[in-house]
C-alpha cells in the first residue's frame, strides 16, 4: 500500500470541536456548503508536514474559537493520524498550546522536532489562492517554487532559512551599523554559500519537473514551460553571489534591503502550446496549468522509492475545470494511486469518482463518510 | 484566585528568565521549590549565594571558575599552543566530557548577531586577538555551532586572526547543521575534533 492516512482525528482544530475520519487510501472527495469546514480539514492534514500548513497560519491561530473569542483565545488543538504504508502503521500527531507559538509533533507518542515529519509524509497541495499565481508578484511564485523544491528535497528548507537569516543580518548591519567590513564579509560568505545551495536545488527540481511535464504531453492539460529569471545555480555562482553582495553594499544600505540574490529570483512560466506567458491565459487555463504542474510533481515524487509517496490536497479543484479535464484529473489520480483529498460544494462535481473514491459529506461541523 | 505574594511573583519572574523556562514552567518550578523547602529551596539558595560570591570569569579564557586563572588555564600539563574557541562555557564542558582535548579554551560569550545587537565588541574577540598576538598560540580551533550565527562568527574570527599567522581550523561537520555543541555525544565531539579542517 502507498503511504496514506487511514485515520484522522481533529481536536479543537478551526471549526472542528472533534472530527474523526477512517480512510481507505486513494481519492477522498469532501463536499458540503460554503464554510462547512472542507478547507479546514485539508489544512489539518497539511500540518502533518513541517511548516505553517496550506493557509500559512501560525500554530496559535488554528485552535478552535467560539464566536466572539478573540485571536489568542483559541483552544489547545491537535491533529492525529495513523499513517499506513507497506511497513505498517505509524501514529503521528501534532498540535499546540495557545501560549506557545511552537508546534509540537509526536511520532509513535515520542516528541520529535517537526522536521522529522518529512521522513514520513510528503504533501503536494493546490489551493484556490494559487489560481492567481501568475497574476501576483514574484514572492508568491517563489514560495510556490520553494514548496515544490522542498517536497522534492527536504533539506532545501534549511538552506532557505540559512540564506534568509544571513541576508537579514547583513541588511541590519548595513542600515544600523557598525560598518565592519570583516563582519559583512563573513555574512556575505554565509549568504553566498547557502544561496548557491538553494539556487542549485531549485534548478534541479525545476529541470526534473520540466522533464516530467514534457513526458505528459498526451494529457488534456496545458503544459508549462518553466524557467528561473536569474541564474544563481551554475558553476561558480557562490563566488558570483558573494561578489555581487560585496559590490552592492552601498546600494543595499540605501534601499534597506538586498537588491540582488536568489531571494529575488522569479519562477517564469509559459503556456507551451501558445508560447505565451501564463499570465495571459484564461482563468481556467491558468488553473489547469498549475494543476498539471502539481500533478507532474506528484507523479515524479511517487516514483522515488526512498521517500514516502506524496499525499495530494486539491482544494476546490473541480470547480473551474471543464468536464473533459475534470474526467482526466479523476482518471489520473486514480491511476497514480496516491491518496488525494479533493473538495467541492456539490457532490455531483465528483460523479466521475463515484465507485472509485470515498465521499465525505461535511456539514454542521461534522464529517459523514458515505457508504460504499 | 488570590494573587501570589510579591515574593513568590518575584521568584517566578526570575525563574522565567532562565533558558528553557517559560512563564508556565517557571510557575511549576517555583511551586516545586516551595513545596520542598528543606531539600531544594534552601540548598539552592545557598548554592546560588555561594556561586555568586565565588565564581568569576577567568581573565584568560573567560570561563566561569572559582579560581582565576581557571583550572584549565592554570593546568601546566595542558598544551598552551592550542586554543579552542567556544560560544559559551557549555561548549567547554562538552569538550571536557569528551576528554580527548588537551589544549586550552577561549569562551566568546555569544555569537555575532546584528539582529540581536551582538557585535564584536560585546564578545571576547579583542581578548582572543591579543591572546594570539602574544605569541605562544600556534593553532586556534573554532568549535562554533553550524548555524548561520556560528559560521559567520567563525568566518569573522578566521579573518581577524589571518594577520597573526596562526593556523585557524574548525571542527569538521559531522556535527548536524543547527547542532549545538552541548547536545552532542562524546563520540561525535571526539570525531569532529580529529577531523578539524582549515577555516
Ligand atoms: N479558529 C477557528 N475557530 C472556529 N472556527 C473557525 C476558526 N477558523 C476558521 N473557522 C471557521 O471555519 C469556517 C471555514 O471553514 P472552511 O474554510 O473549511 O470552509 P469550506 O468548507 O472550505 O468552505 P468553502 O466552500 O467556502 O471553501 C468558517 O466559517 C470560519 O469561521
Ligand atoms: Mg474552502
Ligand atoms: Zn581560563
PDB file of N, CA and C in Angstrom, chain A residues 97 99 158 161-163 165-166 168-169 172-173 180-183 185-187 189-190 193, chain B residues 24 112-120 147-149 151-153 155-156 159-160 173 177:
ATOM      1  N   UNK A  97      -0.301  24.454  22.202  1.00  0.00           N
ATOM      2  CA  UNK A  97      -0.993  25.157  23.272  1.00  0.00           C
ATOM      3  C   UNK A  97      -1.116  26.602  22.823  1.00  0.00           C
ATOM      4  N   UNK A  99      -0.493  29.363  24.256  1.00  0.00           N
ATOM      5  CA  UNK A  99       0.531  30.343  24.638  1.00  0.00           C
ATOM      6  C   UNK A  99       1.921  29.991  24.139  1.00  0.00           C
ATOM      7  N   UNK A 158      16.332  24.118   5.077  1.00  0.00           N
ATOM      8  CA  UNK A 158      17.439  24.592   5.901  1.00  0.00           C
ATOM      9  C   UNK A 158      18.279  25.609   5.140  1.00  0.00           C
ATOM     10  N   UNK A 161      16.327  28.917   4.982  1.00  0.00           N
ATOM     11  CA  UNK A 161      16.299  29.734   6.192  1.00  0.00           C
ATOM     12  C   UNK A 161      17.688  30.239   6.541  1.00  0.00           C
ATOM     13  N   UNK A 162      18.742  29.484   6.249  1.00  0.00           N
ATOM     14  CA  UNK A 162      20.096  29.987   6.495  1.00  0.00           C
ATOM     15  C   UNK A 162      20.375  31.202   5.613  1.00  0.00           C
ATOM     16  N   UNK A 163      19.981  31.088   4.349  1.00  0.00           N
ATOM     17  CA  UNK A 163      20.206  32.202   3.428  1.00  0.00           C
ATOM     18  C   UNK A 163      19.455  33.455   3.894  1.00  0.00           C
ATOM     19  N   UNK A 165      18.349  34.249   6.796  1.00  0.00           N
ATOM     20  CA  UNK A 165      18.896  34.772   8.045  1.00  0.00           C
ATOM     21  C   UNK A 165      20.173  35.584   7.776  1.00  0.00           C
ATOM     22  N   UNK A 166      21.064  35.046   6.950  1.00  0.00           N
ATOM     23  CA  UNK A 166      22.321  35.757   6.667  1.00  0.00           C
ATOM     24  C   UNK A 166      22.017  37.090   5.975  1.00  0.00           C
ATOM     25  N   UNK A 168      19.213  38.861   6.247  1.00  0.00           N
ATOM     26  CA  UNK A 168      18.603  39.774   7.234  1.00  0.00           C
ATOM     27  C   UNK A 168      19.668  40.386   8.134  1.00  0.00           C
ATOM     28  N   UNK A 169      20.614  39.551   8.565  1.00  0.00           N
ATOM     29  CA  UNK A 169      21.702  40.048   9.407  1.00  0.00           C
ATOM     30  C   UNK A 169      22.497  41.127   8.658  1.00  0.00           C
ATOM     31  N   UNK A 172      20.596  44.393   8.399  1.00  0.00           N
ATOM     32  CA  UNK A 172      20.599  45.121   9.652  1.00  0.00           C
ATOM     33  C   UNK A 172      21.940  45.832   9.860  1.00  0.00           C
ATOM     34  N   UNK A 173      23.002  45.129   9.535  1.00  0.00           N
ATOM     35  CA  UNK A 173      24.333  45.701   9.702  1.00  0.00           C
ATOM     36  C   UNK A 173      24.518  46.892   8.764  1.00  0.00           C
ATOM     37  N   UNK A 180      31.387  47.327   9.585  1.00  0.00           N
ATOM     38  CA  UNK A 180      32.516  46.463   9.913  1.00  0.00           C
ATOM     39  C   UNK A 180      32.747  45.535   8.717  1.00  0.00           C
ATOM     40  N   UNK A 181      33.730  45.837   7.874  1.00  0.00           N
ATOM     41  CA  UNK A 181      33.903  45.073   6.628  1.00  0.00           C
ATOM     42  C   UNK A 181      34.109  43.574   6.865  1.00  0.00           C
ATOM     43  N   UNK A 182      34.827  43.231   7.939  1.00  0.00           N
ATOM     44  CA  UNK A 182      35.055  41.799   8.170  1.00  0.00           C
ATOM     45  C   UNK A 182      33.769  41.074   8.535  1.00  0.00           C
ATOM     46  N   UNK A 183      32.953  41.753   9.316  1.00  0.00           N
ATOM     47  CA  UNK A 183      31.663  41.169   9.703  1.00  0.00           C
ATOM     48  C   UNK A 183      30.794  40.999   8.449  1.00  0.00           C
ATOM     49  N   UNK A 185      31.845  40.735   5.386  1.00  0.00           N
ATOM     50  CA  UNK A 185      32.435  39.640   4.600  1.00  0.00           C
ATOM     51  C   UNK A 185      31.926  38.291   5.094  1.00  0.00           C
ATOM     52  N   UNK A 186      31.928  38.143   6.416  1.00  0.00           N
ATOM     53  CA  UNK A 186      31.538  36.858   7.000  1.00  0.00           C
ATOM     54  C   UNK A 186      30.081  36.545   6.667  1.00  0.00           C
ATOM     55  N   UNK A 187      29.217  37.564   6.785  1.00  0.00           N
ATOM     56  CA  UNK A 187      27.797  37.341   6.488  1.00  0.00           C
ATOM     57  C   UNK A 187      27.579  37.058   5.009  1.00  0.00           C
ATOM     58  N   UNK A 189      29.680  35.734   2.989  1.00  0.00           N
ATOM     59  CA  UNK A 189      30.162  34.381   2.689  1.00  0.00           C
ATOM     60  C   UNK A 189      29.098  33.340   3.052  1.00  0.00           C
ATOM     61  N   UNK A 190      28.450  33.549   4.212  1.00  0.00           N
ATOM     62  CA  UNK A 190      27.370  32.629   4.611  1.00  0.00           C
ATOM     63  C   UNK A 190      26.213  32.688   3.624  1.00  0.00           C
ATOM     64  N   UNK A 193      27.125  31.038   0.276  1.00  0.00           N
ATOM     65  CA  UNK A 193      27.182  29.580   0.327  1.00  0.00           C
ATOM     66  C   UNK A 193      25.771  28.987   0.334  1.00  0.00           C
TER      67      UNK A 193
ATOM     68  N   UNK B  24       4.951  29.419  32.266  1.00  0.00           N
ATOM     69  CA  UNK B  24       4.236  28.270  32.798  1.00  0.00           C
ATOM     70  C   UNK B  24       5.178  27.340  33.571  1.00  0.00           C
ATOM     71  N   UNK B 112      28.196  36.487  16.996  1.00  0.00           N
ATOM     72  CA  UNK B 112      27.828  37.704  16.286  1.00  0.00           C
ATOM     73  C   UNK B 112      26.382  37.603  15.813  1.00  0.00           C
ATOM     74  N   UNK B 113      25.605  38.628  16.061  1.00  0.00           N
ATOM     75  CA  UNK B 113      24.252  38.678  15.519  1.00  0.00           C
ATOM     76  C   UNK B 113      23.781  40.120  15.468  1.00  0.00           C
ATOM     77  N   UNK B 114      23.760  40.661  14.269  1.00  0.00           N
ATOM     78  CA  UNK B 114      23.343  42.055  14.116  1.00  0.00           C
ATOM     79  C   UNK B 114      21.900  42.218  14.582  1.00  0.00           C
ATOM     80  N   UNK B 115      21.066  41.210  14.300  1.00  0.00           N
ATOM     81  CA  UNK B 115      19.651  41.309  14.654  1.00  0.00           C
ATOM     82  C   UNK B 115      19.455  41.348  16.162  1.00  0.00           C
ATOM     83  N   UNK B 116      20.344  40.676  16.893  1.00  0.00           N
ATOM     84  CA  UNK B 116      20.240  40.695  18.349  1.00  0.00           C
ATOM     85  C   UNK B 116      21.136  41.766  18.970  1.00  0.00           C
ATOM     86  N   UNK B 117      21.761  42.581  18.135  1.00  0.00           N
ATOM     87  CA  UNK B 117      22.612  43.651  18.644  1.00  0.00           C
ATOM     88  C   UNK B 117      23.898  43.152  19.282  1.00  0.00           C
ATOM     89  N   UNK B 118      24.369  41.977  18.866  1.00  0.00           N
ATOM     90  CA  UNK B 118      25.632  41.466  19.414  1.00  0.00           C
ATOM     91  C   UNK B 118      26.734  41.657  18.380  1.00  0.00           C
ATOM     92  N   UNK B 119      27.624  42.596  18.640  1.00  0.00           N
ATOM     93  CA  UNK B 119      28.732  42.873  17.736  1.00  0.00           C
ATOM     94  C   UNK B 119      30.031  42.377  18.317  1.00  0.00           C
ATOM     95  N   UNK B 120      31.122  42.530  17.559  1.00  0.00           N
ATOM     96  CA  UNK B 120      32.431  42.048  18.025  1.00  0.00           C
ATOM     97  C   UNK B 120      32.803  42.617  19.394  1.00  0.00           C
ATOM     98  N   UNK B 147      25.380  26.868  12.796  1.00  0.00           N
ATOM     99  CA  UNK B 147      24.256  27.749  12.459  1.00  0.00           C
ATOM    100  C   UNK B 147      24.813  28.954  11.701  1.00  0.00           C
ATOM    101  N   UNK B 148      23.930  29.798  11.164  1.00  0.00           N
ATOM    102  CA  UNK B 148      24.398  30.981  10.442  1.00  0.00           C
ATOM    103  C   UNK B 148      25.228  31.869  11.371  1.00  0.00           C
ATOM    104  N   UNK B 149      24.733  32.127  12.578  1.00  0.00           N
ATOM    105  CA  UNK B 149      25.487  32.963  13.511  1.00  0.00           C
ATOM    106  C   UNK B 149      26.832  32.325  13.853  1.00  0.00           C
ATOM    107  N   UNK B 151      28.624  30.132  12.107  1.00  0.00           N
ATOM    108  CA  UNK B 151      29.562  30.105  10.992  1.00  0.00           C
ATOM    109  C   UNK B 151      29.998  31.515  10.582  1.00  0.00           C
ATOM    110  N   UNK B 152      29.107  32.491  10.750  1.00  0.00           N
ATOM    111  CA  UNK B 152      29.503  33.876  10.493  1.00  0.00           C
ATOM    112  C   UNK B 152      30.605  34.283  11.467  1.00  0.00           C
ATOM    113  N   UNK B 153      30.402  33.926  12.736  1.00  0.00           N
ATOM    114  CA  UNK B 153      31.405  34.248  13.746  1.00  0.00           C
ATOM    115  C   UNK B 153      32.724  33.547  13.435  1.00  0.00           C
ATOM    116  N   UNK B 155      33.834  32.601  10.501  1.00  0.00           N
ATOM    117  CA  UNK B 155      34.425  33.257   9.338  1.00  0.00           C
ATOM    118  C   UNK B 155      35.079  34.582   9.741  1.00  0.00           C
ATOM    119  N   UNK B 156      34.376  35.315  10.574  1.00  0.00           N
ATOM    120  CA  UNK B 156      34.874  36.601  11.059  1.00  0.00           C
ATOM    121  C   UNK B 156      36.184  36.421  11.842  1.00  0.00           C
ATOM    122  N   UNK B 159      39.131  35.648   9.690  1.00  0.00           N
ATOM    123  CA  UNK B 159      39.650  36.828   9.006  1.00  0.00           C
ATOM    124  C   UNK B 159      40.443  37.725   9.966  1.00  0.00           C
ATOM    125  N   UNK B 160      39.917  37.894  11.179  1.00  0.00           N
ATOM    126  CA  UNK B 160      40.607  38.732  12.158  1.00  0.00           C
ATOM    127  C   UNK B 160      41.953  38.130  12.574  1.00  0.00           C
ATOM    128  N   UNK B 173      32.275  19.217  10.133  1.00  0.00           N
ATOM    129  CA  UNK B 173      30.847  18.969  10.340  1.00  0.00           C
ATOM    130  C   UNK B 173      30.690  17.481  10.254  1.00  0.00           C
ATOM    131  N   UNK B 177      23.726  20.116  11.039  1.00  0.00           N
ATOM    132  CA  UNK B 177      23.510  21.542  10.827  1.00  0.00           C
ATOM    133  C   UNK B 177      22.510  22.049  11.860  1.00  0.00           C
TER     134      UNK B 177
END
